[in-house]
CSV table of C-alpha atoms in Angstrom, one decimal:
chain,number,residue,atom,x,y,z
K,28,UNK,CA,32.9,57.2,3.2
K,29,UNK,CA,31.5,56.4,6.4
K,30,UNK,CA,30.8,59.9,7.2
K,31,UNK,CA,28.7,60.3,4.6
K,32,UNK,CA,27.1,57.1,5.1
K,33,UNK,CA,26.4,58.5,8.3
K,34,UNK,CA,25.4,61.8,7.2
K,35,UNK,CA,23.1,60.7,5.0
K,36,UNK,CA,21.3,58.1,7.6
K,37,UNK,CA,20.8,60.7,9.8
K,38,UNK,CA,19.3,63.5,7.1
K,39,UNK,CA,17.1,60.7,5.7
K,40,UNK,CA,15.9,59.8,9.2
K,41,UNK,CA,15.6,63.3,10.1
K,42,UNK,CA,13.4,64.3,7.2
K,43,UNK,CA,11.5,61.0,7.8
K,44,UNK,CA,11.1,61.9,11.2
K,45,UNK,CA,9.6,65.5,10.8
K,46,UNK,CA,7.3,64.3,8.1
K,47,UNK,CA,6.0,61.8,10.3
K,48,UNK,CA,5.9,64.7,13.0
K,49,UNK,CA,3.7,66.9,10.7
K,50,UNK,CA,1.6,64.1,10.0
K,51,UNK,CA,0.3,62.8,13.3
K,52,UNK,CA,0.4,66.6,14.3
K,53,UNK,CA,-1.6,67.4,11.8
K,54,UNK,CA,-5.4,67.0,12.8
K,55,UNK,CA,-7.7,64.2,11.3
K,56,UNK,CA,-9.3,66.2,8.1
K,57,UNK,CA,-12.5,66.5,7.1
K,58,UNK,CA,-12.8,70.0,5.5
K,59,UNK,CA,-13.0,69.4,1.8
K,60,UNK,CA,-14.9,71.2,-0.8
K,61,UNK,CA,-16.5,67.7,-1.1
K,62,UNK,CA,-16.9,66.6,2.0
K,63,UNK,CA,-18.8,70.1,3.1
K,64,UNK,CA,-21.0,69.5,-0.2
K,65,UNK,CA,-22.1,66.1,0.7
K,66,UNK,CA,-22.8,67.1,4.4
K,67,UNK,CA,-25.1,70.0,2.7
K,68,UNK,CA,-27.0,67.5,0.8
K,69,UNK,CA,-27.2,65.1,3.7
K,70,UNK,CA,-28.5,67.8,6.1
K,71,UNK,CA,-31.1,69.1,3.2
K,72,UNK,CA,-32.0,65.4,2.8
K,73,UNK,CA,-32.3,64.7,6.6
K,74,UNK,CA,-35.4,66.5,7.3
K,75,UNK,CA,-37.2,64.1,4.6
K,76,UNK,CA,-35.7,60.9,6.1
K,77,UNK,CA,-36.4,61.6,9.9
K,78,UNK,CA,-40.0,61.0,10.0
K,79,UNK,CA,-39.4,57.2,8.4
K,80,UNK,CA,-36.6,56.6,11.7
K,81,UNK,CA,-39.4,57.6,13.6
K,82,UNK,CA,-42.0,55.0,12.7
K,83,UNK,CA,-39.3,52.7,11.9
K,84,UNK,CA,-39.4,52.2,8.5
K,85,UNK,CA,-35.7,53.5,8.2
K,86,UNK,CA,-33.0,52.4,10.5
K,87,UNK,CA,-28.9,52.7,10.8
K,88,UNK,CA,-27.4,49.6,9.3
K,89,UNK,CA,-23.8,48.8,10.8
K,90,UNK,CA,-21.7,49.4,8.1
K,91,UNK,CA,-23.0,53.6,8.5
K,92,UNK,CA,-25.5,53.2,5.9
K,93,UNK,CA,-29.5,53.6,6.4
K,94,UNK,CA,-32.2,50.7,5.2
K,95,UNK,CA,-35.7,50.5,4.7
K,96,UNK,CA,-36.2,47.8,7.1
K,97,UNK,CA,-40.2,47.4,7.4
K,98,UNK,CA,-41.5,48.8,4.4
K,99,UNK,CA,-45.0,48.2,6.0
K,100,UNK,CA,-44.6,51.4,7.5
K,101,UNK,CA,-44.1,53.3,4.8
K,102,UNK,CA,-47.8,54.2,3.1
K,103,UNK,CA,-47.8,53.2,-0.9
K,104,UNK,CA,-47.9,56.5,-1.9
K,105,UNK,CA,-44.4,57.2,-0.1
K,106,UNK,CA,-42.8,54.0,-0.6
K,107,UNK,CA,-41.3,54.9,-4.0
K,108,UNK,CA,-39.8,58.2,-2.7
K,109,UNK,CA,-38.2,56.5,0.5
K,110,UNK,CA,-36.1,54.1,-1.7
K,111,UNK,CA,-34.8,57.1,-3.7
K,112,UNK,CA,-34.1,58.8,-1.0
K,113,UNK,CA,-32.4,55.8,0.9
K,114,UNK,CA,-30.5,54.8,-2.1
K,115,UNK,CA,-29.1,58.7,-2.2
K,116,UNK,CA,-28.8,59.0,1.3
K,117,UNK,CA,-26.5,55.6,0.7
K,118,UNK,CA,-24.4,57.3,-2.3
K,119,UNK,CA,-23.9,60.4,0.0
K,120,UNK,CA,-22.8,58.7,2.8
K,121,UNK,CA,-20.4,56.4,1.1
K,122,UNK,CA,-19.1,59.1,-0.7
K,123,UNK,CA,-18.5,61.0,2.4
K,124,UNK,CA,-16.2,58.0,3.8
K,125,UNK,CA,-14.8,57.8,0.5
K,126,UNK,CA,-13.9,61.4,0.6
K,127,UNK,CA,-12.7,61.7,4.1
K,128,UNK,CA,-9.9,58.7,3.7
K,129,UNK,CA,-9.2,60.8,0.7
K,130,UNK,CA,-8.8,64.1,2.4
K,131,UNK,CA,-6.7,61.9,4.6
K,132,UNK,CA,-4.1,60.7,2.2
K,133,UNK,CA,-5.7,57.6,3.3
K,134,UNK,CA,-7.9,55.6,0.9
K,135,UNK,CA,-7.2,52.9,3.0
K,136,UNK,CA,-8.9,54.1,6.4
K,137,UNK,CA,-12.5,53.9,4.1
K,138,UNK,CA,-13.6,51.1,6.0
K,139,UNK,CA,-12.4,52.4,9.6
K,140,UNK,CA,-14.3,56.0,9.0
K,141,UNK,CA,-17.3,54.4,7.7
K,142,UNK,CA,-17.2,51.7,10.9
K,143,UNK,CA,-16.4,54.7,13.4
K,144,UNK,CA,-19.2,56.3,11.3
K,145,UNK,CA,-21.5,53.8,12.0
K,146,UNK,CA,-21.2,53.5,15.6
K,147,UNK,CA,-21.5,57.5,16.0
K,148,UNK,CA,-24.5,57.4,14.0
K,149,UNK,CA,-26.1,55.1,16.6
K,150,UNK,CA,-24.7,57.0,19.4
K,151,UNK,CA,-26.4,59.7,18.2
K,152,UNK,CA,-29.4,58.6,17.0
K,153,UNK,CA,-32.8,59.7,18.5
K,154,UNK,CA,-34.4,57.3,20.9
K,155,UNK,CA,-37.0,54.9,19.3
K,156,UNK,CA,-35.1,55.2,15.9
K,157,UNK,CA,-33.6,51.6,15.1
K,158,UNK,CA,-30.1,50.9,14.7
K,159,UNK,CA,-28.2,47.3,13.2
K,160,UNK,CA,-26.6,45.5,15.8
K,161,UNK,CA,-23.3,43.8,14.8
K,162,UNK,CA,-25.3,40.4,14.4
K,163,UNK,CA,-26.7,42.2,12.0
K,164,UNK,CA,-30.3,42.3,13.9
K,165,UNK,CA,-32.0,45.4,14.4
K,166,UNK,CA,-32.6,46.8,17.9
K,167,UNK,CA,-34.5,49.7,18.7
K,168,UNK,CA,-33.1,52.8,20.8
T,26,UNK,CA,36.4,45.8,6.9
T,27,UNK,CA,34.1,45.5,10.0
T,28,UNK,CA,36.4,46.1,12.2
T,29,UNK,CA,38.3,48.8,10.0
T,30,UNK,CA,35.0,50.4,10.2
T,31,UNK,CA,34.0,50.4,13.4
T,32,UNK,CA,37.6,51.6,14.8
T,33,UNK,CA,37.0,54.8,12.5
T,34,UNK,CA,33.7,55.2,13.9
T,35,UNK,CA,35.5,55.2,17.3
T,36,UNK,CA,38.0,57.4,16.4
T,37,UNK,CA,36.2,60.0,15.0
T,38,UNK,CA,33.3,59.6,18.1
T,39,UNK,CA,31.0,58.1,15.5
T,40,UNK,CA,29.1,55.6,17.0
T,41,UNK,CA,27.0,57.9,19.1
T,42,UNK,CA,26.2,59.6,16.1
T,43,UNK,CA,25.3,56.6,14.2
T,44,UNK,CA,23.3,55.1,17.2
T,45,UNK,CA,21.3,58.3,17.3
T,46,UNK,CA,20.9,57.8,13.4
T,47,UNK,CA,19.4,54.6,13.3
T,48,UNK,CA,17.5,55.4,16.3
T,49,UNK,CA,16.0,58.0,14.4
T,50,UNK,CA,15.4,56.1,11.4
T,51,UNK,CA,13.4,53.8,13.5
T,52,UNK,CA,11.6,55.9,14.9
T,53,UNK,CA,10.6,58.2,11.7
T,54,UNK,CA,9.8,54.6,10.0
T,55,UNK,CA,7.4,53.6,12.9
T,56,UNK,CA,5.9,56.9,12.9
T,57,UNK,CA,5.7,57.4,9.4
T,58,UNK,CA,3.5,54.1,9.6
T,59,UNK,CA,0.8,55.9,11.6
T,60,UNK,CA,-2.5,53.9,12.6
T,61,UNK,CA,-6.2,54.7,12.0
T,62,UNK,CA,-6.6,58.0,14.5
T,63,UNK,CA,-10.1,56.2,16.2
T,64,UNK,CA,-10.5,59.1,18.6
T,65,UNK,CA,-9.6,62.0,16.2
T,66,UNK,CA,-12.2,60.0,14.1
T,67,UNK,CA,-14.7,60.0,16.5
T,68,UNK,CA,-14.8,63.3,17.2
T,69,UNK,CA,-14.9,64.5,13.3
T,70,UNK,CA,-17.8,62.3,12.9
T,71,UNK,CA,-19.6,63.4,15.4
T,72,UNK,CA,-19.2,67.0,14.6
T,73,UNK,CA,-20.6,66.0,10.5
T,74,UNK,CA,-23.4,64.0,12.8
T,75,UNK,CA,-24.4,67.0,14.7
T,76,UNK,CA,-24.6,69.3,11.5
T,77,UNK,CA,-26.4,66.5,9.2
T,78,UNK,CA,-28.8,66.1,11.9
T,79,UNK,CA,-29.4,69.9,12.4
T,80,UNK,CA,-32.2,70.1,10.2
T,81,UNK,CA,-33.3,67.1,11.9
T,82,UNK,CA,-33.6,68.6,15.5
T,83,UNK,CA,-35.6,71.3,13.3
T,84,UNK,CA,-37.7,68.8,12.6
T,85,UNK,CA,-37.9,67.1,15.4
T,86,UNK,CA,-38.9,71.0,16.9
T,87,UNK,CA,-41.5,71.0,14.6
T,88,UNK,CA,-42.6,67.7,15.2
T,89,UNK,CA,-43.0,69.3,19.0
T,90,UNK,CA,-44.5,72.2,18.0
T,91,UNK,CA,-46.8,69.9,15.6
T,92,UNK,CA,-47.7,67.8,18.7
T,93,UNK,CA,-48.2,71.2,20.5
T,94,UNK,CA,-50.9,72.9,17.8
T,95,UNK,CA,-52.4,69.4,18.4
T,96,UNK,CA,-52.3,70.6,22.1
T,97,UNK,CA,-53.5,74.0,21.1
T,98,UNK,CA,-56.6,72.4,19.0
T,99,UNK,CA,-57.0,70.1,21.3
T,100,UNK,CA,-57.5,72.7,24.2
T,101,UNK,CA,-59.5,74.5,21.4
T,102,UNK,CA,-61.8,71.8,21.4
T,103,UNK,CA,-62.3,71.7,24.7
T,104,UNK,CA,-62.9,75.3,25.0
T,105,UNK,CA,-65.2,74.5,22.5
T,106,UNK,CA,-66.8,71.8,24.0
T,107,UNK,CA,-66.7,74.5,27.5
T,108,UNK,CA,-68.4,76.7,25.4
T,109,UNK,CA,-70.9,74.4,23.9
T,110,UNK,CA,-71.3,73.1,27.5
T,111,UNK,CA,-71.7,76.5,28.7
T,112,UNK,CA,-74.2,77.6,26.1
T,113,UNK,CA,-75.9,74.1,26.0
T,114,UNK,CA,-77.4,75.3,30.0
């Protein structure tokens, strides 16, 4: 009886203990069918959105999103087609944190990839684009 | 029953065994529990980063290479002007 108790306590922490090896061995994932589609659309979309975080109109919120932040820069005849393509760039990019958790087996690391997210988009972004600061004011780079 | 236990578990050189179980178990169940990977993280993100803002360096290229033909028709203009000066004597 207490063999087997044994026996079993050590199979059950054995197999709990190579899962857990494979897991954390087991790089952080990111190559999805989805996630490789939305980074397409992203990079298609970028070349639209990088002249408005030039003059500012655009800038990287904290929470890895973009904003129109001074729609003054925008001319009136572009102003329409920078809030579509904010609001996409938006769907994209919460999708993409959505999907990575997910690629993951990890809904719940959403918020930790889109905050890590966040802080890489500053990191990389061009100087003179503007960026949200964790106050939540905007700083330029 | 304790006791009854834990002399069989002596006798038959358990305990080790046991110990090493439950040390096991442990350590699968705080493993299995694993954090948010921040560095792995990091680095995914800035790989998707570098290939979302491709296009962008593109364009940022052109952007160069727009400032440059405004070089180039700037210096046009001045060889224009040169010439202008040149024919105005």
């Amino acid at each position: 009886m207490c063999k087997q108790l044994i026996n079993f306590l050590m199979l059950t922490a054995l197999i709990l203990f190579m899962c857990a090896g494979t897991a954390t061995a087991v790089d952080f994932e990111a190559n999805t069918p989805a996630v490789t589609r939305l980074k397409q659309n992203m990079q298609q979309r970028h070349s639209q959105l990088a002249p408005f975080y030039d003059s500012g109109a655009v800038g990287l919120t904290r929470d890895g999103l973009v904003a129109l932040r001074d729609a003054n820069a925008v001319p009136l005849s572009s102003r329409q087609s920078v809030n579509s393509l904010v609001t996409a760039e938006n769907q994209d990019r919460n999708a993409l944190y959505r999907e990575i958790a997910l690629a993951n087996n990890h809904p719940e690391w959403e918020e930790d990839i889109r905050l890590t997210f966040a802080q890489r988009w500053t990191a990389s972004a061009r100087s003179g684009w503007w960026y949200q600061q964790g106050n939540g004011s905007w700083q330029k780079k | 029953m304790v006791t009854r236990l834990f002399t069989d578990m002596t006798k038959n050189d358990f305990l080790p065994a046991g110990l090493m179980a439950a040390g096991l178990l442990l350590a699968g169940c705080v493993t299995i529990n694993i954090y948010f990977p921040a560095a792995a993280a990091e680095k995914v993100a800035d790989k998707i980063i570098e290939e979302v803002w491709q296009a962008g360096k593109g364009g940022e290229e052109n952007g160069k290479s727009g400032r440059n033909i405004n070089d180039k028709t700037d210096g046009k203009t001045d060889s224009k002007t040169d010439k202008t000066d040149k024919t105005k004597p």
